[in-house]
Amino acid sequence: MTAEPPVPATSNTAGEPAQRRRRDAAETRQLLLDAARQRFARDGYAATTVRDIADDAGVNVALISRYFTSKGGLFEACLRAAGDELGRTYGQTPADRVPEAIARHIAGLGAAGLSSQLALLLRSSGDAEADEIRRGVLVRSSEQLAAARGWRPGDPDSQQLLLHAQMALAAGIGVAVLRSSIRLEPLSSATEHDLVGPLRDLVDALLPPH
């Protein structure tokens, strides 16, 4: 990974190893991602400027171009991180435990308010490029979920699994929104224990073991 621009040598930095400089670059990149995610979720894509993000992160605005090429590249990186959060739920989970893992993830999504990652996936940006990026992330997430239950690209016999995976994804996002944003009762106050059983049954019905 590219290191930060060289720091003028001082008694504290002249002998600083390259590993430390690379770690600083990674930390700066993460600062930008965190700041951008919050800005995009709160203000939307069109209203957010790269200077807003850089100021929130406390870094030079030129580093956005260095690490992400553009505001669009940074937005895509944020959305991919949101998709990865969904993908981690089932991507490394044994097939027989996928329904349980997804159910627990859905049950927790809206418990403490809508996460900035999920808000990014839901909020309309008013920008065609940003919306296409969002659609691509959701497509990839549903494909990962379908693949965990036997879907293979180009296999006509497994295409129904992709539809069912998208339905499961939509159900999960819907539950999170109703719990956190709309505060629909008793769903909003339901505990993980209350939700996991029915959600597991829903996922298992849509995506039965292959």
Short mmCIF file of C-alpha atoms in Angstrom, two decimals:
data_model
loop_
_atom_site.label_atom_id
_atom_site.label_comp_id
_atom_site.label_asym_id
_atom_site.label_seq_id
_atom_site.Cartn_x
_atom_site.Cartn_y
_atom_site.Cartn_z
CA MET A 1 0.00 0.00 0.00
CA THR A 2 1.24 3.52 -0.77
CA ALA A 3 2.74 5.35 2.18
CA GLU A 4 1.88 8.89 3.20
CA PRO A 5 4.00 11.71 1.71
CA PRO A 6 7.40 11.84 3.44
CA VAL A 7 7.47 13.66 6.77
CA PRO A 8 10.36 16.09 7.31
CA ALA A 9 13.03 14.36 9.36
CA THR A 10 13.09 15.13 13.08
CA SER A 11 14.51 13.37 16.08
CA ASN A 12 11.26 11.39 16.25
CA THR A 13 10.73 10.56 12.56
CA ALA A 14 14.14 10.40 10.86
CA GLY A 15 14.58 6.75 11.70
CA GLU A 16 10.94 5.80 11.39
CA PRO A 17 10.61 2.44 9.59
CA ALA A 18 8.68 2.04 6.34
CA GLN A 19 6.21 -0.26 8.13
CA ARG A 20 5.09 2.63 10.33
CA ARG A 21 4.63 4.94 7.33
CA ARG A 22 2.52 2.29 5.57
CA ARG A 23 0.40 1.91 8.69
CA ASP A 24 -0.16 5.67 8.74
CA ALA A 25 -1.36 5.49 5.13
CA ALA A 26 -3.83 2.75 6.03
CA GLU A 27 -5.07 4.75 9.00
CA THR A 28 -5.54 7.85 6.84
CA ARG A 29 -7.49 5.85 4.28
CA GLN A 30 -9.74 4.51 7.03
CA LEU A 31 -10.27 8.01 8.44
CA LEU A 32 -11.44 9.14 5.01
CA LEU A 33 -13.78 6.15 4.68
CA ASP A 34 -15.29 6.75 8.12
CA ALA A 35 -15.80 10.46 7.50
CA ALA A 36 -17.23 9.88 4.02
CA ARG A 37 -19.64 7.20 5.22
CA GLN A 38 -21.06 9.54 7.85
CA ARG A 39 -21.31 12.47 5.42
CA PHE A 40 -22.88 10.50 2.60
CA ALA A 41 -25.40 8.86 4.94
CA ARG A 42 -26.36 12.18 6.55
CA ASP A 43 -26.18 14.69 3.68
CA GLY A 44 -26.40 12.53 0.57
CA TYR A 45 -23.95 12.11 -2.26
CA ALA A 46 -24.72 15.27 -4.25
CA ALA A 47 -24.55 17.63 -1.26
CA THR A 48 -21.26 16.24 0.07
CA THR A 49 -17.99 17.73 -1.16
CA VAL A 50 -14.54 16.21 -1.00
CA ARG A 51 -13.45 19.16 1.15
CA ASP A 52 -16.21 18.37 3.66
CA ILE A 53 -14.91 14.81 3.93
CA ALA A 54 -11.26 15.82 4.18
CA ASP A 55 -12.03 18.40 6.86
CA ASP A 56 -14.02 15.86 8.88
CA ALA A 57 -11.15 13.39 8.60
CA GLY A 58 -8.55 16.06 9.40
CA VAL A 59 -6.43 15.32 6.33
CA ASN A 60 -5.36 17.03 3.13
CA VAL A 61 -8.08 16.95 0.47
CA ALA A 62 -5.52 15.78 -2.11
CA LEU A 63 -5.37 12.40 -0.34
CA ILE A 64 -8.85 11.58 -1.60
CA SER A 65 -7.51 11.59 -5.16
CA ARG A 66 -4.48 9.57 -4.06
CA TYR A 67 -6.41 6.78 -2.42
CA PHE A 68 -9.80 6.82 -4.18
CA THR A 69 -9.30 8.76 -7.46
CA SER A 70 -12.46 10.86 -6.97
CA LYS A 71 -15.54 11.44 -4.85
CA GLY A 72 -17.24 8.69 -6.87
CA GLY A 73 -14.41 6.30 -6.08
CA LEU A 74 -14.67 7.11 -2.38
CA PHE A 75 -18.44 6.62 -2.46
CA GLU A 76 -17.97 3.26 -4.14
CA ALA A 77 -15.45 2.23 -1.49
CA CYS A 78 -17.95 3.15 1.23
CA LEU A 79 -20.70 1.16 -0.44
CA ARG A 80 -18.42 -1.83 -0.94
CA ALA A 81 -17.63 -1.73 2.77
CA ALA A 82 -21.37 -1.75 3.48
CA GLY A 83 -21.83 -4.71 1.14
CA ASP A 84 -18.91 -6.50 2.77
CA GLU A 85 -20.61 -6.06 6.15
CA LEU A 86 -23.59 -7.97 4.78
CA GLY A 87 -21.38 -10.50 3.00
CA ARG A 88 -19.39 -11.33 6.12
CA THR A 89 -22.60 -12.54 7.74
CA TYR A 90 -22.79 -15.54 5.44
CA GLY A 91 -19.66 -15.56 3.29
CA GLN A 92 -17.59 -17.54 5.79
CA THR A 93 -20.43 -19.34 7.53
CA PRO A 94 -20.90 -23.11 7.16
CA ALA A 95 -23.84 -23.82 4.84
CA ASP A 96 -25.97 -25.43 7.55
CA ARG A 97 -25.64 -22.32 9.76
CA VAL A 98 -26.35 -19.67 7.11
CA PRO A 99 -30.02 -19.13 8.10
CA GLU A 100 -29.10 -18.69 11.76
CA ALA A 101 -26.26 -16.27 10.93
CA ILE A 102 -28.44 -14.15 8.67
CA ALA A 103 -31.27 -14.14 11.19
CA ARG A 104 -28.99 -12.90 13.97
CA HIS A 105 -27.52 -10.23 11.70
CA ILE A 106 -30.97 -8.96 10.69
CA ALA A 107 -32.16 -9.00 14.30
CA GLY A 108 -29.27 -6.75 15.31
CA LEU A 109 -29.34 -4.32 12.39
CA GLY A 110 -32.02 -2.00 13.72
CA ALA A 111 -31.47 -2.48 17.43
CA ALA A 112 -29.37 0.67 17.92
CA GLY A 113 -30.61 2.73 14.98
CA LEU A 114 -29.95 2.41 11.29
CA SER A 115 -26.22 2.02 10.73
CA SER A 116 -24.48 4.45 8.40
CA GLN A 117 -23.52 1.51 6.17
CA LEU A 118 -27.14 0.44 5.74
CA ALA A 119 -28.27 4.05 5.32
CA LEU A 120 -25.85 4.36 2.41
CA LEU A 121 -27.43 1.37 0.71
CA LEU A 122 -30.92 2.81 1.09
CA ARG A 123 -30.61 6.55 0.57
CA SER A 124 -31.29 7.81 -2.93
CA SER A 125 -28.41 10.01 -4.04
CA GLY A 126 -29.97 11.84 -6.98
CA ASP A 127 -26.83 10.95 -8.91
CA ALA A 128 -27.02 8.31 -11.65
CA GLU A 129 -23.43 7.13 -11.16
CA ALA A 130 -23.85 6.79 -7.40
CA ASP A 131 -27.12 4.92 -7.76
CA GLU A 132 -25.53 2.52 -10.24
CA ILE A 133 -22.74 1.84 -7.74
CA ARG A 134 -25.33 1.17 -5.05
CA ARG A 135 -27.21 -1.23 -7.30
CA GLY A 136 -23.99 -3.08 -8.08
CA VAL A 137 -23.19 -3.54 -4.39
CA LEU A 138 -26.66 -4.95 -3.69
CA VAL A 139 -26.35 -7.27 -6.68
CA ARG A 140 -23.01 -8.55 -5.39
CA SER A 141 -24.41 -9.05 -1.88
CA SER A 142 -27.39 -11.04 -3.13
CA GLU A 143 -25.11 -13.12 -5.35
CA GLN A 144 -22.88 -13.91 -2.37
CA LEU A 145 -25.91 -14.99 -0.38
CA ALA A 146 -27.29 -17.09 -3.23
CA ALA A 147 -23.87 -18.70 -3.79
CA ALA A 148 -23.80 -19.78 -0.14
CA ARG A 149 -26.88 -21.88 -0.91
CA GLY A 150 -25.77 -23.32 -4.25
CA TRP A 151 -26.34 -20.64 -6.90
CA ARG A 152 -23.76 -20.57 -9.70
CA PRO A 153 -23.51 -17.88 -12.41
CA GLY A 154 -24.83 -19.12 -15.73
CA ASP A 155 -26.45 -22.19 -14.22
CA PRO A 156 -30.14 -22.05 -15.26
CA ASP A 157 -31.09 -24.67 -12.68
CA SER A 158 -30.02 -22.39 -9.81
CA GLN A 159 -31.31 -19.01 -11.02
CA GLN A 160 -34.35 -19.16 -8.75
CA LEU A 161 -31.94 -19.08 -5.80
CA LEU A 162 -30.78 -15.61 -6.82
CA LEU A 163 -34.35 -14.33 -6.79
CA HIS A 164 -34.89 -15.88 -3.37
CA ALA A 165 -31.63 -14.38 -2.09
CA GLN A 166 -32.76 -10.92 -3.19
CA MET A 167 -36.07 -11.48 -1.39
CA ALA A 168 -34.21 -12.45 1.78
CA LEU A 169 -31.98 -9.40 1.48
CA ALA A 170 -35.02 -7.15 0.98
CA ALA A 171 -36.74 -8.70 3.99
CA GLY A 172 -33.67 -8.11 6.15
CA ILE A 173 -33.32 -4.48 5.13
CA GLY A 174 -37.05 -3.96 5.61
CA VAL A 175 -36.95 -5.34 9.14
CA ALA A 176 -34.02 -3.03 9.99
CA VAL A 177 -35.84 0.04 8.62
CA LEU A 178 -39.08 -0.73 10.45
CA ARG A 179 -37.17 -1.31 13.69
CA SER A 180 -34.91 1.73 13.58
CA SER A 181 -36.41 4.48 11.42
CA ILE A 182 -40.16 3.90 11.63
CA ARG A 183 -40.06 2.39 15.13
CA LEU A 184 -42.93 0.05 14.38
CA GLU A 185 -44.09 -1.74 17.52
CA PRO A 186 -43.79 -4.43 18.70
CA LEU A 187 -41.09 -5.04 16.07
CA SER A 188 -38.95 -2.14 17.28
CA SER A 189 -38.83 -3.39 20.87
CA ALA A 190 -38.42 -7.05 20.01
CA THR A 191 -35.28 -8.69 21.30
CA GLU A 192 -32.88 -10.82 19.30
CA HIS A 193 -34.39 -13.85 21.01
CA ASP A 194 -37.84 -12.83 19.76
CA LEU A 195 -36.69 -12.31 16.18
CA VAL A 196 -34.13 -14.99 15.42
CA GLY A 197 -36.53 -17.94 15.26
CA PRO A 198 -39.02 -16.43 12.79
CA LEU A 199 -36.26 -14.87 10.69
CA ARG A 200 -34.36 -18.16 10.54
CA ASP A 201 -37.53 -19.87 9.35
CA LEU A 202 -38.00 -17.18 6.68
CA VAL A 203 -34.45 -17.48 5.36
CA ASP A 204 -34.56 -21.27 5.47
CA ALA A 205 -37.84 -21.28 3.50
CA LEU A 206 -36.44 -18.94 0.83
CA LEU A 207 -33.02 -20.58 0.66
CA PRO A 208 -33.27 -24.23 1.68
CA PRO A 209 -30.06 -26.28 1.90
CA HIS A 210 -28.91 -27.67 -1.43
#
